[in-house]
């Protein structure tokens, strides 16, 4: 009965995270790592929330928990798909070291989550010509992601971008925010909420504006580097 009760609780938890839009799936891992091995954070008190914050603060779009106590990060945008190269796994069944009600992957199985949430598109390089419309700039010492999204949606734009702690820019569906490429520089905390990331120096965090659940094209496969193996498991 105890095992059955635990299984029900785990199933309920899994469903709640899927509903929240943060859970991506359970994927196979190997010694080469499907997320970047250089980001490994290990702690006996690991939780999903801790791993997501850890990756978010380092500017990564995805967070992965594995083997009860390990956290890996990867990707600068939602177009990152390297974590899929080994396929889906069915053994994400180990309780997190810091919260027995959560699942932190399994043996060579990694539970992947969005680090920023479902409205996040990615972190992109910017320049003086602006990848989002310069004319829509809003500067605010109490800047938050929600404030910028609201400003952009009120003006009829599909995308909102926060940058340099306090800046907000907007853009339409025809905006070429990928023009300068992806960036890993979105690491500055928002002036209005230190728990959020508002881009960086010439790096802009792009979000869908609230009203628009904007459809983003399906990501193309991402080439996977072959680093020196990390045999720890």
XYZ file of C-alpha atoms in Angstrom:
233
model
C 0.000 0.000 0.000
C 2.832 2.407 0.823
C 4.450 1.921 -2.589
C 1.106 2.456 -4.302
C 0.512 5.652 -2.304
C 3.936 7.009 -3.250
C 3.318 6.208 -6.917
C 0.033 8.146 -6.856
C 1.719 11.162 -5.272
C 4.494 11.123 -7.864
C 1.970 10.897 -10.677
C 0.043 13.876 -9.279
C 3.241 15.889 -9.020
C 4.243 15.049 -12.575
C 0.859 16.141 -13.906
C 0.982 19.435 -11.986
C 4.299 20.401 -13.544
C 3.088 19.524 -17.035
C 0.056 21.731 -16.473
C 2.320 24.584 -15.415
C 4.150 24.352 -18.723
C 7.601 23.909 -17.187
C 8.150 20.171 -17.597
C 9.565 19.059 -20.948
C 10.135 15.350 -20.432
C 12.371 12.496 -19.311
C 15.328 11.828 -21.620
C 18.192 9.369 -21.832
C 21.657 10.625 -20.947
C 25.152 9.215 -21.434
C 28.763 9.988 -20.544
C 28.838 12.793 -23.136
C 25.857 14.512 -21.487
C 22.785 15.759 -23.382
C 22.964 19.030 -21.428
C 26.255 20.847 -20.945
C 28.426 18.903 -18.507
C 30.413 22.037 -17.623
C 27.306 23.353 -15.808
C 27.087 20.421 -13.388
C 25.901 21.446 -9.928
C 25.737 18.683 -7.325
C 24.098 18.965 -3.921
C 22.467 16.503 -1.561
C 19.552 18.927 -1.045
C 18.739 19.233 -4.766
C 15.222 20.294 -5.806
C 13.699 21.121 -9.176
C 13.235 24.741 -8.138
C 16.875 25.083 -7.133
C 18.087 23.653 -10.449
C 15.793 25.901 -12.475
C 17.016 28.993 -10.587
C 20.633 27.900 -10.924
C 20.312 27.552 -14.721
C 18.196 30.699 -15.068
C 20.804 32.774 -13.253
C 23.457 31.479 -15.633
C 21.369 32.435 -18.681
C 20.323 28.948 -19.790
C 16.895 28.098 -21.168
C 16.712 24.501 -19.911
C 17.436 22.799 -16.599
C 17.825 19.079 -16.037
C 17.826 17.128 -12.774
C 19.303 13.677 -12.564
C 20.218 10.906 -10.151
C 18.644 12.619 -7.080
C 21.293 15.324 -6.650
C 22.644 16.521 -10.005
C 21.666 19.608 -12.018
C 22.691 20.380 -15.604
C 21.849 23.353 -17.832
C 21.719 23.916 -21.585
C 20.589 26.148 -24.420
C 20.084 29.874 -24.781
C 16.606 29.604 -26.339
C 13.628 27.294 -26.779
C 15.125 26.210 -30.108
C 17.755 24.148 -28.287
C 17.077 20.429 -28.835
C 20.372 18.667 -28.033
C 18.748 16.986 -25.030
C 16.650 14.848 -27.420
C 19.574 13.144 -29.202
C 19.351 9.901 -27.175
C 15.563 9.816 -27.136
C 12.967 9.560 -24.384
C 13.565 7.596 -21.168
C 11.077 5.902 -18.871
C 13.120 5.709 -15.678
C 12.930 9.217 -14.210
C 11.866 7.772 -10.880
C 14.327 8.925 -8.213
C 13.153 11.297 -5.514
C 15.057 14.578 -5.224
C 17.550 14.753 -2.394
C 16.003 17.982 -1.129
C 12.325 17.131 -1.611
C 11.038 13.554 -1.605
C 7.807 14.694 -3.285
C 9.724 15.672 -6.428
C 11.414 13.497 -9.058
C 15.025 14.250 -10.001
C 15.640 11.976 -12.967
C 17.166 8.519 -12.633
C 20.181 6.454 -13.601
C 21.334 7.972 -16.922
C 17.887 9.561 -17.165
C 17.401 13.326 -16.910
C 14.197 15.226 -16.137
C 14.197 18.340 -18.347
C 12.422 21.571 -17.389
C 12.174 25.027 -18.863
C 14.295 27.281 -16.693
C 12.270 30.445 -17.358
C 8.708 29.271 -17.989
C 6.414 28.870 -20.949
C 6.425 32.481 -22.220
C 10.213 32.557 -22.606
C 11.638 32.482 -26.144
C 15.350 32.984 -25.532
C 18.332 35.238 -24.971
C 19.611 37.066 -28.051
C 22.386 39.480 -28.927
C 21.390 43.088 -29.524
C 23.111 46.073 -31.140
C 22.584 49.799 -31.564
C 20.024 49.188 -34.325
C 17.982 46.989 -31.950
C 16.597 43.550 -32.775
C 13.268 44.724 -31.331
C 11.850 48.127 -32.215
C 13.916 50.954 -30.744
C 10.876 53.249 -30.877
C 9.058 51.107 -28.268
C 11.681 51.566 -25.538
C 10.417 51.792 -21.957
C 12.955 52.446 -19.188
C 11.870 51.816 -15.617
C 13.736 51.470 -12.331
C 11.071 49.017 -11.176
C 11.258 46.894 -14.331
C 9.887 43.355 -14.261
C 9.136 40.855 -17.012
C 5.393 41.220 -16.402
C 5.589 45.016 -16.655
C 7.305 44.781 -20.035
C 4.896 42.135 -21.325
C 1.934 44.283 -20.318
C 3.364 47.384 -22.001
C 3.982 45.473 -25.225
C 0.633 43.705 -25.288
C -1.179 47.010 -24.669
C 0.499 48.383 -27.799
C -0.476 45.329 -29.859
C 2.951 43.678 -30.078
C 3.567 39.926 -29.995
C 6.994 39.956 -28.323
C 8.480 41.706 -25.297
C 12.187 41.987 -24.556
C 13.907 43.014 -21.314
C 17.506 44.161 -21.241
C 20.156 45.704 -19.024
C 18.091 45.415 -15.808
C 15.592 48.194 -16.627
C 14.925 48.392 -20.369
C 11.886 47.054 -22.263
C 11.427 46.738 -26.028
C 8.565 45.363 -28.115
C 8.274 43.695 -31.506
C 5.717 42.193 -33.881
C 5.479 38.776 -35.494
C 7.728 39.998 -38.304
C 10.502 40.950 -35.857
C 13.894 39.419 -36.682
C 15.073 39.040 -33.095
C 17.442 36.222 -34.201
C 19.378 38.559 -36.493
C 22.493 38.796 -34.294
C 22.294 35.253 -32.936
C 21.778 33.725 -29.506
C 23.537 35.016 -26.403
C 24.538 33.627 -23.025
C 24.653 37.131 -21.562
C 21.158 37.332 -20.049
C 22.277 37.240 -16.427
C 21.244 40.629 -14.981
C 18.526 40.707 -12.318
C 15.518 42.910 -12.966
C 15.468 46.208 -11.061
C 11.916 45.536 -9.912
C 12.323 41.855 -8.996
C 15.681 40.321 -8.113
C 14.175 36.882 -8.703
C 13.813 37.590 -12.433
C 16.389 38.006 -15.195
C 16.186 41.127 -17.382
C 18.720 40.492 -20.124
C 22.265 41.802 -19.944
C 24.708 44.137 -21.670
C 23.634 44.033 -25.330
C 21.726 40.847 -24.530
C 17.934 40.790 -24.578
C 15.592 38.278 -22.943
C 12.683 37.723 -25.351
C 9.218 36.718 -24.126
C 5.833 36.270 -25.723
C 3.584 39.153 -24.755
C 0.870 37.886 -22.383
C -2.147 38.208 -24.604
C -0.646 36.520 -27.592
C 0.384 32.869 -26.980
C 2.494 33.471 -30.080
C 3.320 30.390 -32.108
C 7.077 30.013 -32.484
C 8.330 27.848 -35.387
C 9.469 24.331 -34.507
C 13.157 24.250 -33.609
C 15.728 22.840 -36.006
C 18.038 20.085 -34.693
C 20.990 21.454 -32.730
C 24.442 19.960 -33.464
C 25.736 18.253 -30.324
C 29.400 18.809 -29.371
C 31.501 15.844 -28.301
C 33.329 16.974 -25.146
C 35.627 14.919 -22.965
C 33.519 12.257 -21.227
C 32.292 12.835 -17.708
C 31.917 9.354 -16.243
C 30.370 10.478 -12.956
C 26.928 9.026 -12.369
